[in-house]
Amino acid sequence: SEKRGTRTWSGRLKAGTYPVECRMANHRPSLQYVKVEENKTQTISLDPPTPINGTLALLCTPDASISIDGKNVGVTPLNLEIIIGSHDITFTRENYKSVTKTAIVSENQVTNVSATLQDFTRMTIDSRPEGALLVINGDSVGVTPYSNEMTSGNYDIRLTYPGYRPFEQRVHLDSSNPFKTFV
């Protein structure tokens, strides 16, 4: 009933039989009885604690790569037995904005986690001269140079700069072809 160490312990004990328990968060403890003999040095290896598991059922639209607590585990759809507790799940796919969710996994339970990824591309607008007022879809967003992640779709671009004719163009951004250049 006393904590004697973490991972390893060495010390003196009187001869006798002792219950020794190994514990770890989200695991079932292991219990062994160890017989200590008088005037004898002993090395004892204990059984490790047993993980307590639940199941994660992971879905994503569109299908995506999954990492759990920073470790890549596969691609959706995926059912995965995992140790109970809180886990950070990240869904990623090229040209889509990643989504991270936290799930609490319980013993012998299925925890459903789903995500919908939004496609995006990076819109970068530069002008000569720099500092042109930029309006996208009627909203003033600042001056050039400008860079921002945008979802796929059509955008009305307007650039104005004192002493220059306004520049207007409708631009289609598509995550499958993220680079668009115009002059």
PDB file of C-alpha atoms in Angstrom:
ATOM      1  CA  SER A   1       0.000   0.000   0.000  1.00  0.00           C
ATOM      2  CA  GLU A   2       3.003   2.327  -0.459  1.00  0.00           C
ATOM      3  CA  LYS A   3       4.301   3.803  -3.675  1.00  0.00           C
ATOM      4  CA  ARG A   4       7.899   2.628  -3.992  1.00  0.00           C
ATOM      5  CA  GLY A   5       8.928   3.804  -7.436  1.00  0.00           C
ATOM      6  CA  THR A   6       8.179   4.513 -11.052  1.00  0.00           C
ATOM      7  CA  ARG A   7       9.216   1.931 -13.675  1.00  0.00           C
ATOM      8  CA  THR A   8      12.018   0.546 -11.457  1.00  0.00           C
ATOM      9  CA  TRP A   9      12.730   0.343  -7.757  1.00  0.00           C
ATOM     10  CA  SER A  10      15.502  -1.110  -5.687  1.00  0.00           C
ATOM     11  CA  GLY A  11      15.672  -1.283  -1.946  1.00  0.00           C
ATOM     12  CA  ARG A  12      15.579  -3.508   1.092  1.00  0.00           C
ATOM     13  CA  LEU A  13      12.576  -5.441   2.297  1.00  0.00           C
ATOM     14  CA  LYS A  14      12.202  -7.829   5.185  1.00  0.00           C
ATOM     15  CA  ALA A  15      11.701 -11.474   4.269  1.00  0.00           C
ATOM     16  CA  GLY A  16       8.081 -12.238   3.491  1.00  0.00           C
ATOM     17  CA  THR A  17       5.458 -12.205   0.761  1.00  0.00           C
ATOM     18  CA  TYR A  18       4.358  -8.847  -0.621  1.00  0.00           C
ATOM     19  CA  PRO A  19       1.548  -7.884  -2.990  1.00  0.00           C
ATOM     20  CA  VAL A  20       3.065  -5.683  -5.712  1.00  0.00           C
ATOM     21  CA  GLU A  21       0.835  -3.685  -8.001  1.00  0.00           C
ATOM     22  CA  CYS A  22       1.771  -1.877 -11.211  1.00  0.00           C
ATOM     23  CA  ARG A  23      -0.512   1.001 -12.175  1.00  0.00           C
ATOM     24  CA  MET A  24      -0.835   3.228 -15.190  1.00  0.00           C
ATOM     25  CA  ALA A  25      -3.540   5.696 -16.207  1.00  0.00           C
ATOM     26  CA  ASN A  26      -6.295   4.147 -18.375  1.00  0.00           C
ATOM     27  CA  HIS A  27      -4.970   0.637 -17.688  1.00  0.00           C
ATOM     28  CA  ARG A  28      -6.035  -2.186 -15.411  1.00  0.00           C
ATOM     29  CA  PRO A  29      -3.407  -2.646 -12.701  1.00  0.00           C
ATOM     30  CA  SER A  30      -1.410  -5.856 -12.539  1.00  0.00           C
ATOM     31  CA  LEU A  31      -1.043  -7.516  -9.156  1.00  0.00           C
ATOM     32  CA  GLN A  32       1.555 -10.087  -8.257  1.00  0.00           C
ATOM     33  CA  TYR A  33       2.675 -11.616  -4.992  1.00  0.00           C
ATOM     34  CA  VAL A  34       6.427 -11.521  -4.586  1.00  0.00           C
ATOM     35  CA  LYS A  35       8.258 -13.690  -2.078  1.00  0.00           C
ATOM     36  CA  VAL A  36      11.332 -11.993  -0.614  1.00  0.00           C
ATOM     37  CA  GLU A  37      13.904 -14.313   0.897  1.00  0.00           C
ATOM     38  CA  GLU A  38      16.239 -13.321   3.706  1.00  0.00           C
ATOM     39  CA  ASN A  39      19.829 -12.353   2.700  1.00  0.00           C
ATOM     40  CA  LYS A  40      19.144 -12.907  -1.000  1.00  0.00           C
ATOM     41  CA  THR A  41      19.356 -10.293  -3.807  1.00  0.00           C
ATOM     42  CA  GLN A  42      16.465 -10.718  -6.201  1.00  0.00           C
ATOM     43  CA  THR A  43      15.479  -9.157  -9.510  1.00  0.00           C
ATOM     44  CA  ILE A  44      11.779  -9.371 -10.197  1.00  0.00           C
ATOM     45  CA  SER A  45      10.006  -8.462 -13.438  1.00  0.00           C
ATOM     46  CA  LEU A  46       6.364  -7.601 -13.087  1.00  0.00           C
ATOM     47  CA  ASP A  47       3.549  -7.989 -15.562  1.00  0.00           C
ATOM     48  CA  PRO A  48       2.632  -4.638 -17.137  1.00  0.00           C
ATOM     49  CA  PRO A  49      -0.810  -3.092 -16.593  1.00  0.00           C
ATOM     50  CA  THR A  50      -3.404  -4.018 -19.241  1.00  0.00           C
ATOM     51  CA  PRO A  51      -4.788  -1.217 -21.457  1.00  0.00           C
ATOM     52  CA  ILE A  52      -8.502  -0.469 -21.176  1.00  0.00           C
ATOM     53  CA  ASN A  53      -9.874   0.016 -24.689  1.00  0.00           C
ATOM     54  CA  GLY A  54     -12.819   1.509 -26.472  1.00  0.00           C
ATOM     55  CA  THR A  55     -13.491   1.969 -30.178  1.00  0.00           C
ATOM     56  CA  LEU A  56     -13.287   5.030 -32.393  1.00  0.00           C
ATOM     57  CA  ALA A  57     -15.454   5.010 -35.517  1.00  0.00           C
ATOM     58  CA  LEU A  58     -13.980   7.669 -37.810  1.00  0.00           C
ATOM     59  CA  LEU A  59     -15.693   9.119 -40.889  1.00  0.00           C
ATOM     60  CA  CYS A  60     -14.807  12.081 -43.052  1.00  0.00           C
ATOM     61  CA  THR A  61     -16.243  13.691 -46.167  1.00  0.00           C
ATOM     62  CA  PRO A  62     -14.259  13.476 -48.367  1.00  0.00           C
ATOM     63  CA  ASP A  63     -12.105  10.551 -47.155  1.00  0.00           C
ATOM     64  CA  ALA A  64      -9.021  11.834 -45.368  1.00  0.00           C
ATOM     65  CA  SER A  65      -5.845  10.777 -43.588  1.00  0.00           C
ATOM     66  CA  ILE A  66      -6.167  10.514 -39.824  1.00  0.00           C
ATOM     67  CA  SER A  67      -3.722  11.216 -37.044  1.00  0.00           C
ATOM     68  CA  ILE A  68      -4.523  10.575 -33.403  1.00  0.00           C
ATOM     69  CA  ASP A  69      -2.501  12.464 -30.816  1.00  0.00           C
ATOM     70  CA  GLY A  70       0.026  13.302 -33.555  1.00  0.00           C
ATOM     71  CA  LYS A  71       0.470   9.723 -34.839  1.00  0.00           C
ATOM     72  CA  ASN A  72      -0.734   8.730 -38.328  1.00  0.00           C
ATOM     73  CA  VAL A  73      -3.156   5.810 -38.079  1.00  0.00           C
ATOM     74  CA  GLY A  74      -4.768   5.425 -41.515  1.00  0.00           C
ATOM     75  CA  VAL A  75      -7.486   6.747 -43.795  1.00  0.00           C
ATOM     76  CA  THR A  76     -11.236   7.128 -43.292  1.00  0.00           C
ATOM     77  CA  PRO A  77     -13.518   5.304 -42.937  1.00  0.00           C
ATOM     78  CA  LEU A  78     -11.801   3.558 -40.043  1.00  0.00           C
ATOM     79  CA  ASN A  79     -12.801   1.726 -36.869  1.00  0.00           C
ATOM     80  CA  LEU A  80      -9.966   1.611 -34.406  1.00  0.00           C
ATOM     81  CA  GLU A  81      -9.578   0.047 -30.981  1.00  0.00           C
ATOM     82  CA  ILE A  82      -7.811   2.573 -28.778  1.00  0.00           C
ATOM     83  CA  ILE A  83      -7.002   3.148 -25.139  1.00  0.00           C
ATOM     84  CA  ILE A  84      -9.697   5.019 -23.203  1.00  0.00           C
ATOM     85  CA  GLY A  85      -9.369   8.718 -22.457  1.00  0.00           C
ATOM     86  CA  SER A  86      -9.191  11.975 -24.362  1.00  0.00           C
ATOM     87  CA  HIS A  87      -7.662  11.947 -27.850  1.00  0.00           C
ATOM     88  CA  ASP A  88      -7.069  14.667 -30.458  1.00  0.00           C
ATOM     89  CA  ILE A  89      -8.050  13.461 -33.925  1.00  0.00           C
ATOM     90  CA  THR A  90      -6.901  15.360 -37.021  1.00  0.00           C
ATOM     91  CA  PHE A  91      -8.383  14.762 -40.470  1.00  0.00           C
ATOM     92  CA  THR A  92      -6.221  15.950 -43.402  1.00  0.00           C
ATOM     93  CA  ARG A  93      -6.406  15.863 -47.175  1.00  0.00           C
ATOM     94  CA  GLU A  94      -4.406  17.756 -49.759  1.00  0.00           C
ATOM     95  CA  ASN A  95      -6.081  21.024 -50.839  1.00  0.00           C
ATOM     96  CA  TYR A  96      -8.531  20.849 -47.926  1.00  0.00           C
ATOM     97  CA  LYS A  97      -8.487  22.634 -44.601  1.00  0.00           C
ATOM     98  CA  SER A  98      -7.585  20.184 -41.806  1.00  0.00           C
ATOM     99  CA  VAL A  99     -10.046  19.597 -38.969  1.00  0.00           C
ATOM    100  CA  THR A 100      -9.059  18.589 -35.434  1.00  0.00           C
ATOM    101  CA  LYS A 101     -11.585  17.208 -32.974  1.00  0.00           C
ATOM    102  CA  THR A 102     -11.257  15.920 -29.429  1.00  0.00           C
ATOM    103  CA  ALA A 103     -12.964  12.642 -28.539  1.00  0.00           C
ATOM    104  CA  ILE A 104     -13.465  11.005 -25.164  1.00  0.00           C
ATOM    105  CA  VAL A 105     -13.205   7.228 -25.557  1.00  0.00           C
ATOM    106  CA  SER A 106     -14.933   5.071 -22.935  1.00  0.00           C
ATOM    107  CA  GLU A 107     -14.440   1.419 -22.082  1.00  0.00           C
ATOM    108  CA  ASN A 108     -16.299  -1.028 -24.356  1.00  0.00           C
ATOM    109  CA  GLN A 109     -18.048   1.862 -26.122  1.00  0.00           C
ATOM    110  CA  VAL A 110     -17.980   3.062 -29.724  1.00  0.00           C
ATOM    111  CA  THR A 111     -17.219   6.768 -30.025  1.00  0.00           C
ATOM    112  CA  ASN A 112     -18.293   8.162 -33.406  1.00  0.00           C
ATOM    113  CA  VAL A 113     -16.262  11.054 -34.780  1.00  0.00           C
ATOM    114  CA  SER A 114     -17.049  12.572 -38.145  1.00  0.00           C
ATOM    115  CA  ALA A 115     -15.790  15.593 -40.026  1.00  0.00           C
ATOM    116  CA  THR A 116     -16.447  17.444 -43.235  1.00  0.00           C
ATOM    117  CA  LEU A 117     -13.419  19.054 -44.813  1.00  0.00           C
ATOM    118  CA  GLN A 118     -13.726  22.299 -46.747  1.00  0.00           C
ATOM    119  CA  ASP A 119     -11.649  22.580 -49.871  1.00  0.00           C
ATOM    120  CA  PHE A 120      -9.506  25.660 -50.099  1.00  0.00           C
ATOM    121  CA  THR A 121      -6.834  27.336 -52.063  1.00  0.00           C
ATOM    122  CA  ARG A 122      -4.620  30.259 -51.194  1.00  0.00           C
ATOM    123  CA  MET A 123      -5.525  33.447 -53.031  1.00  0.00           C
ATOM    124  CA  THR A 124      -2.495  35.692 -53.393  1.00  0.00           C
ATOM    125  CA  ILE A 125      -2.862  39.054 -55.099  1.00  0.00           C
ATOM    126  CA  ASP A 126      -0.001  41.406 -55.792  1.00  0.00           C
ATOM    127  CA  SER A 127      -0.017  44.611 -57.796  1.00  0.00           C
ATOM    128  CA  ARG A 128       2.379  47.121 -59.300  1.00  0.00           C
ATOM    129  CA  PRO A 129       2.408  49.521 -57.628  1.00  0.00           C
ATOM    130  CA  GLU A 130       1.803  47.861 -54.268  1.00  0.00           C
ATOM    131  CA  GLY A 131      -0.839  49.251 -51.939  1.00  0.00           C
ATOM    132  CA  ALA A 132      -3.805  49.021 -54.305  1.00  0.00           C
ATOM    133  CA  LEU A 133      -7.153  48.855 -52.527  1.00  0.00           C
ATOM    134  CA  LEU A 134      -8.552  45.315 -52.884  1.00  0.00           C
ATOM    135  CA  VAL A 135     -12.252  44.501 -52.939  1.00  0.00           C
ATOM    136  CA  ILE A 136     -13.388  40.866 -53.143  1.00  0.00           C
ATOM    137  CA  ASN A 137     -17.082  40.163 -53.807  1.00  0.00           C
ATOM    138  CA  GLY A 138     -17.946  43.737 -52.807  1.00  0.00           C
ATOM    139  CA  ASP A 139     -16.072  43.637 -49.476  1.00  0.00           C
ATOM    140  CA  SER A 140     -12.955  45.712 -48.907  1.00  0.00           C
ATOM    141  CA  VAL A 141     -10.303  43.280 -47.624  1.00  0.00           C
ATOM    142  CA  GLY A 142      -7.240  45.526 -47.493  1.00  0.00           C
ATOM    143  CA  VAL A 143      -4.440  46.463 -49.818  1.00  0.00           C
ATOM    144  CA  THR A 144      -1.985  44.538 -51.940  1.00  0.00           C
ATOM    145  CA  PRO A 145      -0.018  42.428 -51.471  1.00  0.00           C
ATOM    146  CA  TYR A 146      -2.780  40.154 -50.141  1.00  0.00           C
ATOM    147  CA  SER A 147      -2.825  36.454 -49.303  1.00  0.00           C
ATOM    148  CA  ASN A 148      -5.585  34.376 -47.706  1.00  0.00           C
ATOM    149  CA  GLU A 149      -7.024  30.857 -47.722  1.00  0.00           C
ATOM    150  CA  MET A 150     -10.319  30.745 -49.594  1.00  0.00           C
ATOM    151  CA  THR A 151     -12.785  27.995 -50.419  1.00  0.00           C
ATOM    152  CA  SER A 152     -13.181  26.976 -54.036  1.00  0.00           C
ATOM    153  CA  GLY A 153     -15.596  29.150 -55.990  1.00  0.00           C
ATOM    154  CA  ASN A 154     -16.005  32.334 -57.993  1.00  0.00           C
ATOM    155  CA  TYR A 155     -14.713  35.674 -56.746  1.00  0.00           C
ATOM    156  CA  ASP A 156     -15.127  39.176 -58.168  1.00  0.00           C
ATOM    157  CA  ILE A 157     -11.817  41.015 -57.757  1.00  0.00           C
ATOM    158  CA  ARG A 158     -11.478  44.800 -57.954  1.00  0.00           C
ATOM    159  CA  LEU A 159      -8.218  46.722 -57.515  1.00  0.00           C
ATOM    160  CA  THR A 160      -8.066  50.512 -57.355  1.00  0.00           C
ATOM    161  CA  TYR A 161      -5.096  52.832 -57.027  1.00  0.00           C
ATOM    162  CA  PRO A 162      -5.078  56.627 -57.389  1.00  0.00           C
ATOM    163  CA  GLY A 163      -4.041  57.659 -60.905  1.00  0.00           C
ATOM    164  CA  TYR A 164      -4.628  54.166 -62.392  1.00  0.00           C
ATOM    165  CA  ARG A 165      -7.655  52.620 -64.078  1.00  0.00           C
ATOM    166  CA  PRO A 166      -9.514  50.154 -61.825  1.00  0.00           C
ATOM    167  CA  PHE A 167      -8.788  46.499 -62.509  1.00  0.00           C
ATOM    168  CA  GLU A 168     -11.761  44.111 -62.355  1.00  0.00           C
ATOM    169  CA  GLN A 169     -11.884  40.405 -63.029  1.00  0.00           C
ATOM    170  CA  ARG A 170     -13.987  37.402 -62.060  1.00  0.00           C
ATOM    171  CA  VAL A 171     -11.700  34.626 -60.815  1.00  0.00           C
ATOM    172  CA  HIS A 172     -12.537  30.975 -60.268  1.00  0.00           C
ATOM    173  CA  LEU A 173     -10.515  29.314 -57.522  1.00  0.00           C
ATOM    174  CA  ASP A 174     -10.381  25.542 -57.444  1.00  0.00           C
ATOM    175  CA  SER A 175      -8.575  23.461 -54.825  1.00  0.00           C
ATOM    176  CA  SER A 176      -7.679  20.909 -57.506  1.00  0.00           C
ATOM    177  CA  ASN A 177      -5.811  23.674 -59.414  1.00  0.00           C
ATOM    178  CA  PRO A 178      -4.757  26.081 -56.666  1.00  0.00           C
ATOM    179  CA  PHE A 179      -2.513  28.405 -58.700  1.00  0.00           C
ATOM    180  CA  LYS A 180      -4.068  31.305 -60.638  1.00  0.00           C
ATOM    181  CA  THR A 181      -2.103  34.187 -62.117  1.00  0.00           C
ATOM    182  CA  PHE A 182      -3.511  37.192 -63.936  1.00  0.00           C
ATOM    183  CA  VAL A 183      -2.129  40.562 -65.050  1.00  0.00           C
TER     184      VAL A 183
END
